[in-house]
Coordinates of N, CA and C in Angstrom, one line a residue:
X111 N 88.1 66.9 112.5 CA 88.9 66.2 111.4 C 88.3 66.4 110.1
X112 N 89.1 66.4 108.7 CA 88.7 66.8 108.1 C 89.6 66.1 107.0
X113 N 88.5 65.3 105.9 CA 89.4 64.3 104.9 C 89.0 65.2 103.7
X114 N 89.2 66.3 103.5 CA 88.9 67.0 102.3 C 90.4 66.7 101.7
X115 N 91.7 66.8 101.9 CA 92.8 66.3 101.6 C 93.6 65.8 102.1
X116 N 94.5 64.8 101.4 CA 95.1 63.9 102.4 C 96.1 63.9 103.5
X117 N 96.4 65.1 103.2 CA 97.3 65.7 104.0 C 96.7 66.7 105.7
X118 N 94.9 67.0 105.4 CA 94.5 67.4 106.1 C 94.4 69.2 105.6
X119 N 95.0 69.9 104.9 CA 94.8 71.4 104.2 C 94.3 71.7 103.9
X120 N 94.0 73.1 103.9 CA 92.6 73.4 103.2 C 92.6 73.4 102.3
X121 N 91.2 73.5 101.8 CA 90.9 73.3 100.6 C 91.2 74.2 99.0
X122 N 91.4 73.6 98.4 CA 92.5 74.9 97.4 C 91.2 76.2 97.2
X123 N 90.3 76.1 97.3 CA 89.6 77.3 96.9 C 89.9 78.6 98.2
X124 N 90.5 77.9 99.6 CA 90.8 79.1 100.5 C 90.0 78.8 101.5
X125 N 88.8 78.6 100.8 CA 87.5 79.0 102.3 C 87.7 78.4 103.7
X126 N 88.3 77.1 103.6 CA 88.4 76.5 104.4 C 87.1 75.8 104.7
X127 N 86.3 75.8 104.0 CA 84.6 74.7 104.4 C 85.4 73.6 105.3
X128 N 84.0 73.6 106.5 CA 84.1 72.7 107.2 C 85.4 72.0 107.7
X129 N 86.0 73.2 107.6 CA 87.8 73.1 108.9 C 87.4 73.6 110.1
X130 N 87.8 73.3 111.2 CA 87.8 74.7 112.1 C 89.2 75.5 112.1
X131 N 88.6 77.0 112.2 CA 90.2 77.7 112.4 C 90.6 78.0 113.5
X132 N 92.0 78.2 113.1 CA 93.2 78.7 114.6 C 94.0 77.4 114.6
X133 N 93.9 76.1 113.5 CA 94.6 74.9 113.0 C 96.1 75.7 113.9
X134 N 96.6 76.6 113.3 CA 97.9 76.6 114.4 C 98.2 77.0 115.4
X135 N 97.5 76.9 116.5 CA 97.5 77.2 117.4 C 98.3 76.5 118.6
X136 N 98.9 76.9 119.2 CA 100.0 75.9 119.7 C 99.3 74.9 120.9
X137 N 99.2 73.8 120.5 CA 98.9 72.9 121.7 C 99.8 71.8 122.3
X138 N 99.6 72.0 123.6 CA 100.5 70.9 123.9 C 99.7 69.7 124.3
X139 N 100.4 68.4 123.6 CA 99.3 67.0 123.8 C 99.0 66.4 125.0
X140 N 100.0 67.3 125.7 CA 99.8 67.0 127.6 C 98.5 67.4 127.6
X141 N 97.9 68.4 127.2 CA 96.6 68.7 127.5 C 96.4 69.7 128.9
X142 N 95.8 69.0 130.0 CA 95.3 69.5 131.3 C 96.3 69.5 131.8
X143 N 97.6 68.1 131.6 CA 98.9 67.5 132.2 C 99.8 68.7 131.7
X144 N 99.7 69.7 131.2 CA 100.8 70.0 130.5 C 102.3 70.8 131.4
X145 N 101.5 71.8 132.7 CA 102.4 72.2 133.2 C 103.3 71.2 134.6
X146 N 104.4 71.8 134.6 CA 105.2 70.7 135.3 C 105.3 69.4 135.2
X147 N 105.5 68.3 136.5 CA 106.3 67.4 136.4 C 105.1 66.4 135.5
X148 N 104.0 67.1 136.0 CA 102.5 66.2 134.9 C 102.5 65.5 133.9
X149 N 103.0 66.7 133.1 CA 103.1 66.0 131.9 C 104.4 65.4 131.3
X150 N 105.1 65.1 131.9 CA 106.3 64.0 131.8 C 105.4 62.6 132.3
X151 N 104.6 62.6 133.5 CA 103.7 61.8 134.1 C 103.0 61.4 132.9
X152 N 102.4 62.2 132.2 CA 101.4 61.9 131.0 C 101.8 61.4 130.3
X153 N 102.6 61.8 129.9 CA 103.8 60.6 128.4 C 104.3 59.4 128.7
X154 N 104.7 59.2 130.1 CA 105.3 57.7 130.5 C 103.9 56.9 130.4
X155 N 103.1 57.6 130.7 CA 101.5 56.6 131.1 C 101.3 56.4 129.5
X156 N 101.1 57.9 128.9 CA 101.2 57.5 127.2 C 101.5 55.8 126.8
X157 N 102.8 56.2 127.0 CA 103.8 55.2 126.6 C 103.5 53.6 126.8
X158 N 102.6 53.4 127.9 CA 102.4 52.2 128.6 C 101.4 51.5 128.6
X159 N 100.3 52.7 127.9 CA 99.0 52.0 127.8 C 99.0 51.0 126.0
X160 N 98.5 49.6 126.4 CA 98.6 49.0 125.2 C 97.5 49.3 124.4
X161 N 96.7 50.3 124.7 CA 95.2 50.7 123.7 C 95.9 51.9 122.8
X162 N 95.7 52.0 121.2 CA 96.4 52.8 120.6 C 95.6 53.9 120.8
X163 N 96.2 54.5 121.1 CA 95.8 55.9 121.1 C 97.0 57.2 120.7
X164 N 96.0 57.9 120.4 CA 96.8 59.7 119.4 C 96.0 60.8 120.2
X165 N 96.8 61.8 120.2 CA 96.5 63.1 120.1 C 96.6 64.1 118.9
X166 N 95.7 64.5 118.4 CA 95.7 65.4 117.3 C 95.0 66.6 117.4
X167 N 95.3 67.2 116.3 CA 94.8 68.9 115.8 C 93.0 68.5 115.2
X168 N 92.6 69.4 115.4 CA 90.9 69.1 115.2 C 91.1 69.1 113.5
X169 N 91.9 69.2 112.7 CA 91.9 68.3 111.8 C 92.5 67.3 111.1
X170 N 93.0 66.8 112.4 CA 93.5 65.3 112.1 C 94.9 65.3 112.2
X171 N 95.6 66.1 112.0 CA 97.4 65.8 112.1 C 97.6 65.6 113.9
X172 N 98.5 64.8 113.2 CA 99.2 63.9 114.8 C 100.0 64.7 115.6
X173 N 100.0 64.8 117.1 CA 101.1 65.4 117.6 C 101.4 64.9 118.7
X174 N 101.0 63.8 118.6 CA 101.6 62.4 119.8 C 101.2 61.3 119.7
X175 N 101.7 60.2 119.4 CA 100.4 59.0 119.5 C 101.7 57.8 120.3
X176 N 101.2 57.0 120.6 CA 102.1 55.7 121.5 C 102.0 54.8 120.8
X177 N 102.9 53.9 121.0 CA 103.8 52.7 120.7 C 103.0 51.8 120.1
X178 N 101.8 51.5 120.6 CA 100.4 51.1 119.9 C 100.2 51.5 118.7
X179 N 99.9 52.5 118.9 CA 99.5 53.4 118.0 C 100.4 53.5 116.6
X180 N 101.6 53.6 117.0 CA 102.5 53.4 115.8 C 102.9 52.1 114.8
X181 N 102.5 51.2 116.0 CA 102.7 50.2 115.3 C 101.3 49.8 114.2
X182 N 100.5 50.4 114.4 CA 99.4 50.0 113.3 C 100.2 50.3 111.9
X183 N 100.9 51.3 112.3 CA 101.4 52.1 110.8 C 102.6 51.2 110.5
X184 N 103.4 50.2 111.5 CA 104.4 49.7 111.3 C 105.7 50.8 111.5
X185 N 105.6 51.6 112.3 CA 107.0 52.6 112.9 C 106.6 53.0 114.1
X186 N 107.8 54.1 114.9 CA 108.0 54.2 115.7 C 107.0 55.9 116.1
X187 N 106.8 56.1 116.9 CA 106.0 57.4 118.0 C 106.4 58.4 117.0
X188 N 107.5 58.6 116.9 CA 107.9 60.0 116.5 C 107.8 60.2 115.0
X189 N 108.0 58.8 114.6 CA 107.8 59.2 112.8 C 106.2 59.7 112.5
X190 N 105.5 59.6 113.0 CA 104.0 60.0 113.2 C 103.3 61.4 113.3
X191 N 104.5 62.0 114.3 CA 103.9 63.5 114.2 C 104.1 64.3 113.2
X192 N 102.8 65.1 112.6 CA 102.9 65.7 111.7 C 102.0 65.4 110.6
X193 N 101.7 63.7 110.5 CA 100.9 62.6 110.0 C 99.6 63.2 110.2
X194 N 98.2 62.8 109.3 CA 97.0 62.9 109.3 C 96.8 61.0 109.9
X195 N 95.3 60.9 111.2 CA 95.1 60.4 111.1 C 94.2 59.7 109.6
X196 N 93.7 60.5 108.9 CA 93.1 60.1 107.9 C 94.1 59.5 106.6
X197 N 95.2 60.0 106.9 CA 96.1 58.6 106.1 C 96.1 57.5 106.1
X198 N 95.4 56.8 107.5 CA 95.4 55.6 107.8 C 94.1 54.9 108.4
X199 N 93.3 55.7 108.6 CA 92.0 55.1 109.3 C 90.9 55.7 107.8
X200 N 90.4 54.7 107.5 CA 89.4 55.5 106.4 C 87.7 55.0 106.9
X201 N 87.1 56.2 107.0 CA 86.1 56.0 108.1 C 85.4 55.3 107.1
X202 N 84.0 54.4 107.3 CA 83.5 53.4 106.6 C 81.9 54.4 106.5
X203 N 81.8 55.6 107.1 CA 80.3 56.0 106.9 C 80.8 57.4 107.3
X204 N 80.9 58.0 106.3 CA 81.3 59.7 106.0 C 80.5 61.0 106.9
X205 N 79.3 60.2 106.7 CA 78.3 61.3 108.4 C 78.7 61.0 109.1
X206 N 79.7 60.1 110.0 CA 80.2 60.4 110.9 C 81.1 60.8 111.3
X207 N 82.2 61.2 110.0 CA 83.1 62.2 110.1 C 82.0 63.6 110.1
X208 N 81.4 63.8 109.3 CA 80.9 65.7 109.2 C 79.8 65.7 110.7
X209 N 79.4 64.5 111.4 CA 78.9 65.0 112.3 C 79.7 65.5 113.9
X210 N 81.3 65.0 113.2 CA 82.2 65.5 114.5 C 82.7 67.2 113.7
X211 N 83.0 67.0 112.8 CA 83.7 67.9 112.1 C 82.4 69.8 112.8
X212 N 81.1 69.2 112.9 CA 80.0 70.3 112.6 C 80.3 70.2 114.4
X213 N 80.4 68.9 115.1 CA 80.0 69.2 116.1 C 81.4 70.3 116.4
X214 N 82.4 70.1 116.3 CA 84.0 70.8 116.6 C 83.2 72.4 116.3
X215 N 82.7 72.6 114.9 CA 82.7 73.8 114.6 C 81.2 74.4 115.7
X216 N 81.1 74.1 116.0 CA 79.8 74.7 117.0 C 80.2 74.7 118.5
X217 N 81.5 73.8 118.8 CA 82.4 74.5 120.1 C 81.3 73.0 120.9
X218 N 81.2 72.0 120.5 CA 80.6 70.6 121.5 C 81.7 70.1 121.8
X219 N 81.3 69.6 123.1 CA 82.4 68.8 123.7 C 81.8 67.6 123.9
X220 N 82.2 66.7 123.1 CA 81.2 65.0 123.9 C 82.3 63.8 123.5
X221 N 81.7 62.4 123.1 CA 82.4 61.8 122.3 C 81.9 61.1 121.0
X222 N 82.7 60.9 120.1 CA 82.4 60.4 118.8 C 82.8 59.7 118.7
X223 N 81.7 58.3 118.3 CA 82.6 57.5 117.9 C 82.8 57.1 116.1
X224 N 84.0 56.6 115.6 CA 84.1 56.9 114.0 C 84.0 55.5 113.7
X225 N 83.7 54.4 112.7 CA 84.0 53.0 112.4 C 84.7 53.8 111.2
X226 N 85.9 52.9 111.4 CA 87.0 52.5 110.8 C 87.5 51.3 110.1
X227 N 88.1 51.8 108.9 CA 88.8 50.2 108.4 C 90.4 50.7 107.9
X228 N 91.2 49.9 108.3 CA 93.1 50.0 107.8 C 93.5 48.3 107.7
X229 N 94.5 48.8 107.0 CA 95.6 47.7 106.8 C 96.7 48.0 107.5
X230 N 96.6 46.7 108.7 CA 97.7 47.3 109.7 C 99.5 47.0 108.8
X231 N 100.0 47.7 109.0 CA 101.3 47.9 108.8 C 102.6 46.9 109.3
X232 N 102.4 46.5 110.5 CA 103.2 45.5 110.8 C 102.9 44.0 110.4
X233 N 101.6 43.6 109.8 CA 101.7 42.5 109.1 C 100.7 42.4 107.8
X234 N 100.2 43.4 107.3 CA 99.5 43.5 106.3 C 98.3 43.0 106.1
X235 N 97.7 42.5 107.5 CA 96.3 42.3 107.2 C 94.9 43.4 107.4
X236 N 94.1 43.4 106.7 CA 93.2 44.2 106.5 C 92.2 43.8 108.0
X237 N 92.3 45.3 108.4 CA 91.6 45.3 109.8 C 90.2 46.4 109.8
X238 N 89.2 46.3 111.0 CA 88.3 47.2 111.2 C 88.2 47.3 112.6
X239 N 87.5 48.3 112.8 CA 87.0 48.7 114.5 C 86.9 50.0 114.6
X240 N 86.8 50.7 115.6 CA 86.2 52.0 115.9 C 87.5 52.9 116.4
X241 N 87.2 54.6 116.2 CA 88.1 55.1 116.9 C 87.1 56.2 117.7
X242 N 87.4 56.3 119.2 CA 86.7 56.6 119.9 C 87.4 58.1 119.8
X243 N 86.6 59.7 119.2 CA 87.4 60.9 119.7 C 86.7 61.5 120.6
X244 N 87.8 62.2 121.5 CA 87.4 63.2 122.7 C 87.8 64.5 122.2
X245 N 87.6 65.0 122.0 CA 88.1 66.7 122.4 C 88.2 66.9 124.0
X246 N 90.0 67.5 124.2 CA 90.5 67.6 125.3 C 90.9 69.2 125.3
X247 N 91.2 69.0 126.5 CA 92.1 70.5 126.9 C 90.9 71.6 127.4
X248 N 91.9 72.3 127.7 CA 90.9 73.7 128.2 C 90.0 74.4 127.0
X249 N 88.4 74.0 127.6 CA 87.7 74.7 127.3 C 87.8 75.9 126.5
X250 N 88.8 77.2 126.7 CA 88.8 77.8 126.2 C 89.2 78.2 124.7
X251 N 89.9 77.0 124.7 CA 91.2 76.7 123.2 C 89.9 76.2 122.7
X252 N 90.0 77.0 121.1 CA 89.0 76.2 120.3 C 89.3 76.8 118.7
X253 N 89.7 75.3 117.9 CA 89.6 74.1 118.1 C 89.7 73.3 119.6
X254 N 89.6 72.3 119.6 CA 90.3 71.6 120.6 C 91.3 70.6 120.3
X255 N 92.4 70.3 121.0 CA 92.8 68.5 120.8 C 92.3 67.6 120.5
X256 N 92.5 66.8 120.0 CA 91.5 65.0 120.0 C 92.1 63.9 120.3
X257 N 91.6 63.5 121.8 CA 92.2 62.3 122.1 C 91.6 61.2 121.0
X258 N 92.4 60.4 120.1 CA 91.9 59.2 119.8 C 92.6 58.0 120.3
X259 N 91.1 56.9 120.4 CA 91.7 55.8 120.9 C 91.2 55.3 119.8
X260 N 91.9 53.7 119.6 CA 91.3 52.8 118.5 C 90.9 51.9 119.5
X261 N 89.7 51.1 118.8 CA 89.6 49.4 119.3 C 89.2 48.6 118.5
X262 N 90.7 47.8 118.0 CA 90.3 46.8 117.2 C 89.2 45.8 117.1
X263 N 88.6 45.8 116.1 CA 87.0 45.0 116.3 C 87.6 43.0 116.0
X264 N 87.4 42.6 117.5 CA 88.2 41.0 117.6 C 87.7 40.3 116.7
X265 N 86.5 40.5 115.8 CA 86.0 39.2 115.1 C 86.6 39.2 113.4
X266 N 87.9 40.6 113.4 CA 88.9 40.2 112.3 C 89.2 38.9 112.1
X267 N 90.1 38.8 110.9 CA 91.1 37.3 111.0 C 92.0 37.8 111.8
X268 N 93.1 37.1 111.9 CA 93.8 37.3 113.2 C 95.0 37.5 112.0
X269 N 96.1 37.7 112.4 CA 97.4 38.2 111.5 C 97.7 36.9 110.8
X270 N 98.3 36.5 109.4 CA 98.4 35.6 108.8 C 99.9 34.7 109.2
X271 N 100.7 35.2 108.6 CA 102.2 34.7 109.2 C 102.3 35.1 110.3
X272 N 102.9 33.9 111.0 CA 103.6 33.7 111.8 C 104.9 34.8 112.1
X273 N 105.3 34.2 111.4 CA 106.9 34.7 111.1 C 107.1 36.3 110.3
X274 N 106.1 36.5 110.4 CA 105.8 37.9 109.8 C 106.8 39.2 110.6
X275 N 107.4 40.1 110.5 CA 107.7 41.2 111.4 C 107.4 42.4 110.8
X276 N 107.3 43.7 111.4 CA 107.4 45.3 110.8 C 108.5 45.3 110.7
X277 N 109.2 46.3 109.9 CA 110.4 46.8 109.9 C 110.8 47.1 111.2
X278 N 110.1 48.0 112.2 CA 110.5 48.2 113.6 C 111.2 47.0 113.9
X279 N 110.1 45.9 114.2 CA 110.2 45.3 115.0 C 111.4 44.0 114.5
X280 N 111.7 44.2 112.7 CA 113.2 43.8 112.6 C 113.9 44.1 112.8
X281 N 114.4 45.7 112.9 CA 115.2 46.6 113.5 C 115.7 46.0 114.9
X282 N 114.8 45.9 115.5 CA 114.8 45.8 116.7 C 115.4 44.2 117.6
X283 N 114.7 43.4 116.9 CA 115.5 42.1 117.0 C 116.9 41.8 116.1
X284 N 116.9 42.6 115.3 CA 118.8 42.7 114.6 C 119.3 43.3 115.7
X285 N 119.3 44.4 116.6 CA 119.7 44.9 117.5 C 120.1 44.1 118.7
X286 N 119.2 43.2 119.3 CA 118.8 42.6 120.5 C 119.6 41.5 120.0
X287 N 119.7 41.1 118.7 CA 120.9 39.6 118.4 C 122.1 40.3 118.3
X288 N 122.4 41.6 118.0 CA 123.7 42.0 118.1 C 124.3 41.9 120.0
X289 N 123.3 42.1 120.2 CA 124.1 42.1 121.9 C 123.2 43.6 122.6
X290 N 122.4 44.2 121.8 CA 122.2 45.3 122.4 C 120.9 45.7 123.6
X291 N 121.1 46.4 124.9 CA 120.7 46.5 125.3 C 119.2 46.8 125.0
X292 N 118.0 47.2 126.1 CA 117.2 47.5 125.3 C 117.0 48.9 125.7
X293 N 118.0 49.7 126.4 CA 117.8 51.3 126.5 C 118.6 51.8 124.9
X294 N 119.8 50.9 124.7 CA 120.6 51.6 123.5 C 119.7 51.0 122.6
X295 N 118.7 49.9 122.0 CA 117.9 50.1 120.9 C 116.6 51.1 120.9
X296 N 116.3 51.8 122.2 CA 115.5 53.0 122.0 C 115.8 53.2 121.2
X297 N 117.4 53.9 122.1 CA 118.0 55.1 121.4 C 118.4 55.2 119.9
X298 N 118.6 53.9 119.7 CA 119.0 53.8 118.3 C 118.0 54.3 117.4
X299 N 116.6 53.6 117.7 CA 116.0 54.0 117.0 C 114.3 54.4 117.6
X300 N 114.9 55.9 118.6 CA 114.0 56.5 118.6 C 112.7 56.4 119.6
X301 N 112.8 55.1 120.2 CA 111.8 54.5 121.2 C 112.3 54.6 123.0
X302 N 111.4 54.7 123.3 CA 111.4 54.6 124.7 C 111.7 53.0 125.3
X303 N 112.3 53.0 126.2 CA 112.3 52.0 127.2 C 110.8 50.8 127.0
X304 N 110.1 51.9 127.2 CA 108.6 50.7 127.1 C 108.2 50.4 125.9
X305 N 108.6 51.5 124.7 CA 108.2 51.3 123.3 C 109.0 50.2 122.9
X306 N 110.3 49.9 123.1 CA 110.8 48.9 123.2 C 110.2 47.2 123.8
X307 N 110.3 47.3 124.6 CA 109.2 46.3 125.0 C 108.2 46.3 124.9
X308 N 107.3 47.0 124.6 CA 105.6 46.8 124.2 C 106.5 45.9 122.7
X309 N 107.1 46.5 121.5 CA 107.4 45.5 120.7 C 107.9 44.3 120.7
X310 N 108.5 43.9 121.7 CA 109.5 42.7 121.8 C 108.0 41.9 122.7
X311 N 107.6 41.8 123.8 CA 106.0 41.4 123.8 C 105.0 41.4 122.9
X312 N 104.9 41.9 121.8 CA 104.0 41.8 120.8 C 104.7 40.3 120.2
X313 N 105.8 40.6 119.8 CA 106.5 39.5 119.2 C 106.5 38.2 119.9
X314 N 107.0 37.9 120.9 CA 106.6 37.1 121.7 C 105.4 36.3 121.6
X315 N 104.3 37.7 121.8 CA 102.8 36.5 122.2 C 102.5 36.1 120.5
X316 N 102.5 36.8 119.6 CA 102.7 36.8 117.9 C 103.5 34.9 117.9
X317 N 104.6 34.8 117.9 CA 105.1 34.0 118.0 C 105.3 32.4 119.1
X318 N 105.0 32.9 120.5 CA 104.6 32.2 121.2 C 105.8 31.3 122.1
X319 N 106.9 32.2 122.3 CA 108.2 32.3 122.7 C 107.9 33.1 124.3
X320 N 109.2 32.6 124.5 CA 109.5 33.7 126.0 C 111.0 34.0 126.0
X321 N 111.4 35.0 126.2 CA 112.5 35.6 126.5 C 113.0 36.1 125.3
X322 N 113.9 36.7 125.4 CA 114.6 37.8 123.9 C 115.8 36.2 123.5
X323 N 116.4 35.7 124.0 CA 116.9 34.5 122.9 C 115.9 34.1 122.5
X324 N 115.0 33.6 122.9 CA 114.3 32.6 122.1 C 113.8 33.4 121.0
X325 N 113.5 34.7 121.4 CA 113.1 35.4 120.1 C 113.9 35.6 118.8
X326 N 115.3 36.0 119.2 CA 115.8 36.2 118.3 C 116.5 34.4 117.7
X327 N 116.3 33.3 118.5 CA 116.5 32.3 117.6 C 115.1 31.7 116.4
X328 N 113.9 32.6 117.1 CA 112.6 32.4 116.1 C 112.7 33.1 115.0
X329 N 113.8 34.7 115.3 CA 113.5 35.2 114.2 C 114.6 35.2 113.1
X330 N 115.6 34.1 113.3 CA 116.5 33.6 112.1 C 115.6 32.4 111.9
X331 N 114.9 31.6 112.8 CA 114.5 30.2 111.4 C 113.6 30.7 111.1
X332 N 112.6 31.8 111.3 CA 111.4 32.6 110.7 C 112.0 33.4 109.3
X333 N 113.3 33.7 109.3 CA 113.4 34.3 108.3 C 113.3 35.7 108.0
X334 N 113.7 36.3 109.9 CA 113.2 37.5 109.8 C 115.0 38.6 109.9
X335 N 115.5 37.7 110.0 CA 116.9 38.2 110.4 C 118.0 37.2 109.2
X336 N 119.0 38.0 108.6 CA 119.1 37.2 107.8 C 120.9 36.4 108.5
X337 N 120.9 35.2 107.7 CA 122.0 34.4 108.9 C 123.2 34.5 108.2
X338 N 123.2 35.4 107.2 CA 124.7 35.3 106.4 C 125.5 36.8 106.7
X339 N 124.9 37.5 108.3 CA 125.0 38.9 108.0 C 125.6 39.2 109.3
X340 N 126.8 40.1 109.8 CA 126.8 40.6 110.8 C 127.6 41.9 111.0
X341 N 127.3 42.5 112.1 CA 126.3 42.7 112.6 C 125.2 42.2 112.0
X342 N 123.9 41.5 113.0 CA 122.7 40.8 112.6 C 122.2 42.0 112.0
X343 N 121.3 42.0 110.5 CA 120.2 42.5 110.1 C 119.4 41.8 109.6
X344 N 118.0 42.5 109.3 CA 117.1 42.1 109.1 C 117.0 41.2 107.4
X345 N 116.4 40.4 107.4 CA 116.2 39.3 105.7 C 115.6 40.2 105.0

């Protein structure tokens, strides 16, 4: 990974300092999973696990991350690829970015861990914790992938409002008060089946409600759905 720009590019002189090369090299984020029914296997599990985690290019652009994962940024899986993790995690002690960066360039395989601080996106409070990277995949590929996982460090504040939502997760309850299923609000907007419900559960325990009416009656007196509108959208 490499925060020389924010986009992750080299650096305008050319040299590339402290990138590793072959950046385009085609990888698939299945990794080991990638041939056959595996790596369909690998993406549903993706999809399920509530720890955020990404797969990226050894300098930082995204090329899969989960539902978790998206929602730090406040959107959906797919708006993501293509994204620098370094848009959004800003490491808090810079040697420990150049000591992954040197380890990548010398062909090590171990784990790193980075302390991190962001402003999560679905409710705007300023957060810290760690992002754990792996370099994955076959040995031979080099760069390698990078599994990241995050773990938010618990002794933050805890999210402020209540009644707070991401844009997703307005979307998503304007949808679900329209009448809509929760396969056709994937589809509407891009999510899986579980990405779907990993958000409508967030909201929930956020809120402290059970079932999708009660949600969507929390989220007109919250003020998150507006009541003069229909089809329901968001306030």
């Amino acid at each position: 990974m490499n925060n020389g720009t924010a986009d992750g590019a080299p650096d305008a002189d050319g040299d590339g300092a402290g990138e590793p090369a072959c950046r385009n090299t085609p990888i698939d984020p299945a990794g080991p999973y990638a041939g056959g029914p595996w790596r369909n296997y690998f993406l549903i599990l993706l999809d399920r696990i509530p720890t955020p985690i990404a797969v990226c290019r050894a300098h930082g652009e995204v090329l899969i991350a989960n539902p978790a994962m998206a929602a730090q940024w406040g959107t959906v899986p797919g708006q993501l690829r293509g994204r620098n993790l370094l848009d959004l995690f800003e490491p808090r002690a810079k040697a420990q970015l150049d000591r992954l960066t040197e380890a990548l360039r010398l062909g090590r395989r171990s784990r790193y861990p980075v302390e991190v601080r962001w402003r999560d996106r679905s409710d705007g409070a300023e957060r810290e914790g760690e992002l754990t990277i792996d370099p994955v995949g076959d040995p031979s590929v080099n760069p390698p992938a990078l599994l990241a996982l995050l773990r938010v460090r618990e002794s933050v504040p805890s999210p402020a409002p209540r009644g707070s939502a991401s844009p997703v997760e307005a979307r998503i309850l304007a949808l679900a008060a329209g009448g809509a299923t929760t396969a056709s609000i994937g589809t509407a907007l891009g999510l899986t089946v579980d990405g779907v419900n990993y958000h409508l559960t967030r909201l929930a325990r956020r809120w402290r409600v059970q079932g999708r009416t009660a949600l969507v009656a929390r989220a007109y007196v919250l003020g998150v759905l507006s009541p003069d509108s229909w089809p329901p959208a968001p306030a």
